[in-house]
């Protein structure tokens, strides 16, 4: 197998690469700065040889960029699977936030990964390049959540005049706002439960 792109199906990913992704997620979840995570730290945590990892990746930045893409896709797939069959868009949004609240390590990973992907780190441009250079990358958000959005449009619970992309960005921005609130609550005097309620109300009101 050639170099990893980060957009492979799970069944096509070698076991050593999956161990690598898991190691990166664990290190980030423990609070390690993404920009300071070394290849040695990743391979040691994954339990694989340092030389082996270069069979699949060209650099540390490639490893982290691919781990980010895998993490986002896996998280989205789990959420989508859980939300299938929910009776209303209102209930689905509440369930989404319940899932986000379920694991503090997952919340840490989410915030750190998103921050890293949008800042001036060395791997941020790699993520954008991987997404823009393939059809699968460019269509990733729609592939992950488009079916759910169209379901609620057909049921009349989301305004049909909104494109799928607008709905996805609206929800993502609100989720990111909430995750930032959660991750900084120790620094500031905030009523996180009330903020969560207002953020959910904002999503439902804006997309009605």
Coordinates of C-alpha atoms in Angstrom, one line a residue:
X1 CA 0.0 0.0 0.0
X2 CA 1.2 3.5 -0.8
X3 CA 1.1 6.6 1.4
X4 CA -2.0 7.3 3.5
X5 CA -4.2 10.2 2.5
X6 CA -6.4 10.3 5.6
X7 CA -9.6 9.8 3.6
X8 CA -9.5 6.0 3.3
X9 CA -12.4 3.8 4.4
X10 CA -11.8 2.2 7.8
X11 CA -11.6 -1.3 6.2
X12 CA -8.8 -0.1 3.9
X13 CA -6.6 1.3 6.7
X14 CA -3.7 -0.9 7.9
X15 CA -3.8 -1.9 11.5
X16 CA -0.5 0.0 12.3
X17 CA -2.0 3.2 10.9
X18 CA -5.1 2.8 13.1
X19 CA -2.8 2.4 16.1
X20 CA -1.0 5.6 15.0
X21 CA -4.3 7.5 14.8
X22 CA -5.3 6.2 18.2
X23 CA -2.0 7.3 19.7
X24 CA -2.4 10.8 18.4
X25 CA -5.9 11.1 19.7
X26 CA -4.8 9.8 23.2
X27 CA -1.9 12.3 23.3
X28 CA -4.1 15.2 22.3
X29 CA -6.8 14.1 24.7
X30 CA -4.3 14.1 27.5
X31 CA -3.6 17.8 26.8
X32 CA -0.4 17.6 24.8
X33 CA 0.1 20.5 22.4
X34 CA -0.3 19.1 18.9
X35 CA 2.6 21.2 17.6
X36 CA 4.9 19.6 20.2
X37 CA 3.9 15.9 19.7
X38 CA 6.9 14.1 18.3
X39 CA 7.0 11.1 16.0
X40 CA 8.8 9.2 18.8
X41 CA 6.0 9.9 21.2
X42 CA 3.4 8.7 18.7
X43 CA 5.2 5.5 17.8
X44 CA 6.0 4.7 21.4
X45 CA 2.3 5.1 22.3
X46 CA 1.2 3.2 19.3
X47 CA 3.7 0.4 20.0
X48 CA 5.2 0.4 16.5
X49 CA 8.7 1.0 15.2
X50 CA 9.6 4.6 14.3
X51 CA 10.9 3.4 10.9
X52 CA 7.7 1.6 10.1
X53 CA 5.6 4.8 10.3
X54 CA 7.4 6.3 7.3
X55 CA 6.1 3.5 5.2
X56 CA 2.7 5.2 5.4
X57 CA 3.5 8.9 6.1
X58 CA 6.1 11.4 4.8
X59 CA 6.3 13.5 8.0
X60 CA 5.0 14.3 11.5
X61 CA 2.7 16.9 10.0
X62 CA 1.2 14.2 7.6
X63 CA 0.6 11.9 10.5
X64 CA -1.3 14.5 12.5
X65 CA -3.2 15.8 9.5
X66 CA -4.4 12.3 8.6
X67 CA -5.2 11.5 12.3
X68 CA -7.3 14.7 12.4
X69 CA -9.3 13.7 9.3
X70 CA -9.8 10.2 10.6
X71 CA -11.0 11.5 14.0
X72 CA -13.5 13.9 12.5
X73 CA -14.9 11.3 10.1
X74 CA -15.2 8.6 12.8
X75 CA -16.8 11.1 15.3
X76 CA -19.3 12.2 12.6
X77 CA -20.2 8.6 11.6
X78 CA -20.8 7.6 15.2
X79 CA -23.1 10.6 15.8
X80 CA -25.0 10.1 12.5
X81 CA -25.6 6.4 13.4
X82 CA -26.8 7.3 16.9
X83 CA -29.2 10.0 15.5
X84 CA -30.9 7.9 12.9
X85 CA -34.5 7.3 13.7
X86 CA -34.8 10.2 16.1
X87 CA -38.3 11.6 16.0
X88 CA -37.7 15.3 15.4
X89 CA -35.0 17.8 14.5
X90 CA -35.4 19.3 18.0
X91 CA -34.6 15.9 19.6
X92 CA -31.7 15.3 17.3
X93 CA -30.1 18.6 18.2
X94 CA -30.4 17.9 21.9
X95 CA -29.0 14.4 21.3
X96 CA -26.1 15.9 19.5
X97 CA -25.2 18.1 22.5
X98 CA -25.7 15.2 24.9
X99 CA -23.1 13.2 22.9
X100 CA -20.7 16.2 23.0
X101 CA -21.1 16.3 26.8
X102 CA -20.6 12.6 27.2
X103 CA -16.8 12.4 27.3
X104 CA -14.4 15.2 28.6
X105 CA -11.5 13.7 26.7
X106 CA -13.5 13.8 23.4
X107 CA -14.3 17.4 24.1
X108 CA -10.7 18.3 24.6
X109 CA -9.7 16.5 21.4
X110 CA -12.4 18.2 19.4
X111 CA -11.4 21.7 20.5
X112 CA -7.6 21.1 20.1
X113 CA -8.0 19.4 16.7
X114 CA -10.2 22.2 15.3
X115 CA -7.9 24.9 16.7
X116 CA -4.9 23.2 15.1
X117 CA -6.7 22.8 11.8
X118 CA -7.5 26.5 11.6
X119 CA -4.4 28.1 12.9
X120 CA -1.0 28.7 11.3
X121 CA 0.5 25.3 12.3
X122 CA 2.5 23.3 9.8
X123 CA -0.1 20.6 9.4
X124 CA -3.1 22.9 8.9
X125 CA -2.3 23.6 5.2
X126 CA -1.8 19.8 4.7
X127 CA -5.4 19.2 5.9
X128 CA -6.8 21.8 3.6
X129 CA -4.7 20.4 0.7
X130 CA -6.0 16.9 1.3
X131 CA -9.6 18.1 1.4
X132 CA -9.4 20.3 -1.7
X133 CA -7.4 17.9 -3.9
X134 CA -10.0 15.1 -3.9
X135 CA -13.7 14.8 -4.6
X136 CA -14.2 12.8 -1.3
X137 CA -12.5 15.6 0.6
X138 CA -14.5 18.4 -0.9
X139 CA -17.8 16.6 -0.3
X140 CA -16.9 15.4 3.2
X141 CA -19.4 17.5 5.2
X142 CA -22.3 16.8 2.9
X143 CA -21.4 13.0 2.8
X144 CA -21.4 12.9 6.6
X145 CA -24.5 14.8 7.4
X146 CA -26.3 15.7 4.2
X147 CA -28.7 12.8 4.4
X148 CA -29.9 13.9 7.9
X149 CA -30.4 17.5 6.7
X150 CA -32.5 16.4 3.7
X151 CA -34.6 14.2 6.0
X152 CA -35.6 17.2 8.2
X153 CA -36.1 19.4 5.2
X154 CA -38.6 16.8 3.8
X155 CA -40.4 16.7 7.1
X156 CA -40.6 20.5 7.1
X157 CA -38.5 21.0 10.3
X158 CA -35.7 22.8 8.4
X159 CA -36.5 25.7 6.0
X160 CA -36.3 24.3 2.5
X161 CA -34.7 27.5 1.2
X162 CA -31.5 26.8 3.1
X163 CA -28.8 24.9 1.1
X164 CA -27.3 21.8 2.9
X165 CA -24.0 23.6 3.3
X166 CA -25.6 26.5 5.1
X167 CA -27.3 24.2 7.6
X168 CA -24.1 22.3 8.2
X169 CA -22.1 25.5 8.8
X170 CA -24.8 26.9 11.1
X171 CA -24.8 23.8 13.3
X172 CA -21.0 23.5 13.3
X173 CA -20.5 27.1 14.3
X174 CA -22.9 26.7 17.2
X175 CA -21.3 23.5 18.3
X176 CA -17.8 25.1 18.2
X177 CA -19.1 28.0 20.2
X178 CA -20.4 25.5 22.9
X179 CA -17.2 23.5 22.9
X180 CA -15.2 26.7 23.4
X181 CA -17.5 27.6 26.3
X182 CA -17.0 24.2 27.9
X183 CA -13.2 24.2 27.4
X184 CA -12.8 27.6 29.0
X185 CA -15.3 27.4 31.9
X186 CA -12.5 27.0 34.5
X187 CA -11.1 30.3 33.4
X188 CA -14.4 32.4 33.3
X189 CA -17.5 32.6 35.4
X190 CA -20.1 31.1 33.0
X191 CA -23.4 29.3 33.3
X192 CA -22.6 26.5 30.8
X193 CA -26.0 24.8 31.1
X194 CA -27.8 28.1 30.3
X195 CA -25.4 28.8 27.4
X196 CA -26.1 25.3 26.0
X197 CA -29.8 25.9 26.1
X198 CA -29.4 29.3 24.3
X199 CA -27.1 27.8 21.7
X200 CA -29.6 25.0 21.0
X201 CA -32.5 27.5 20.8
X202 CA -30.4 29.5 18.4
X203 CA -29.9 26.6 16.0
X204 CA -33.6 25.7 16.1
X205 CA -34.7 29.3 15.6
X206 CA -32.3 30.0 12.8
X207 CA -33.1 26.9 10.7
X208 CA -36.8 26.8 11.3

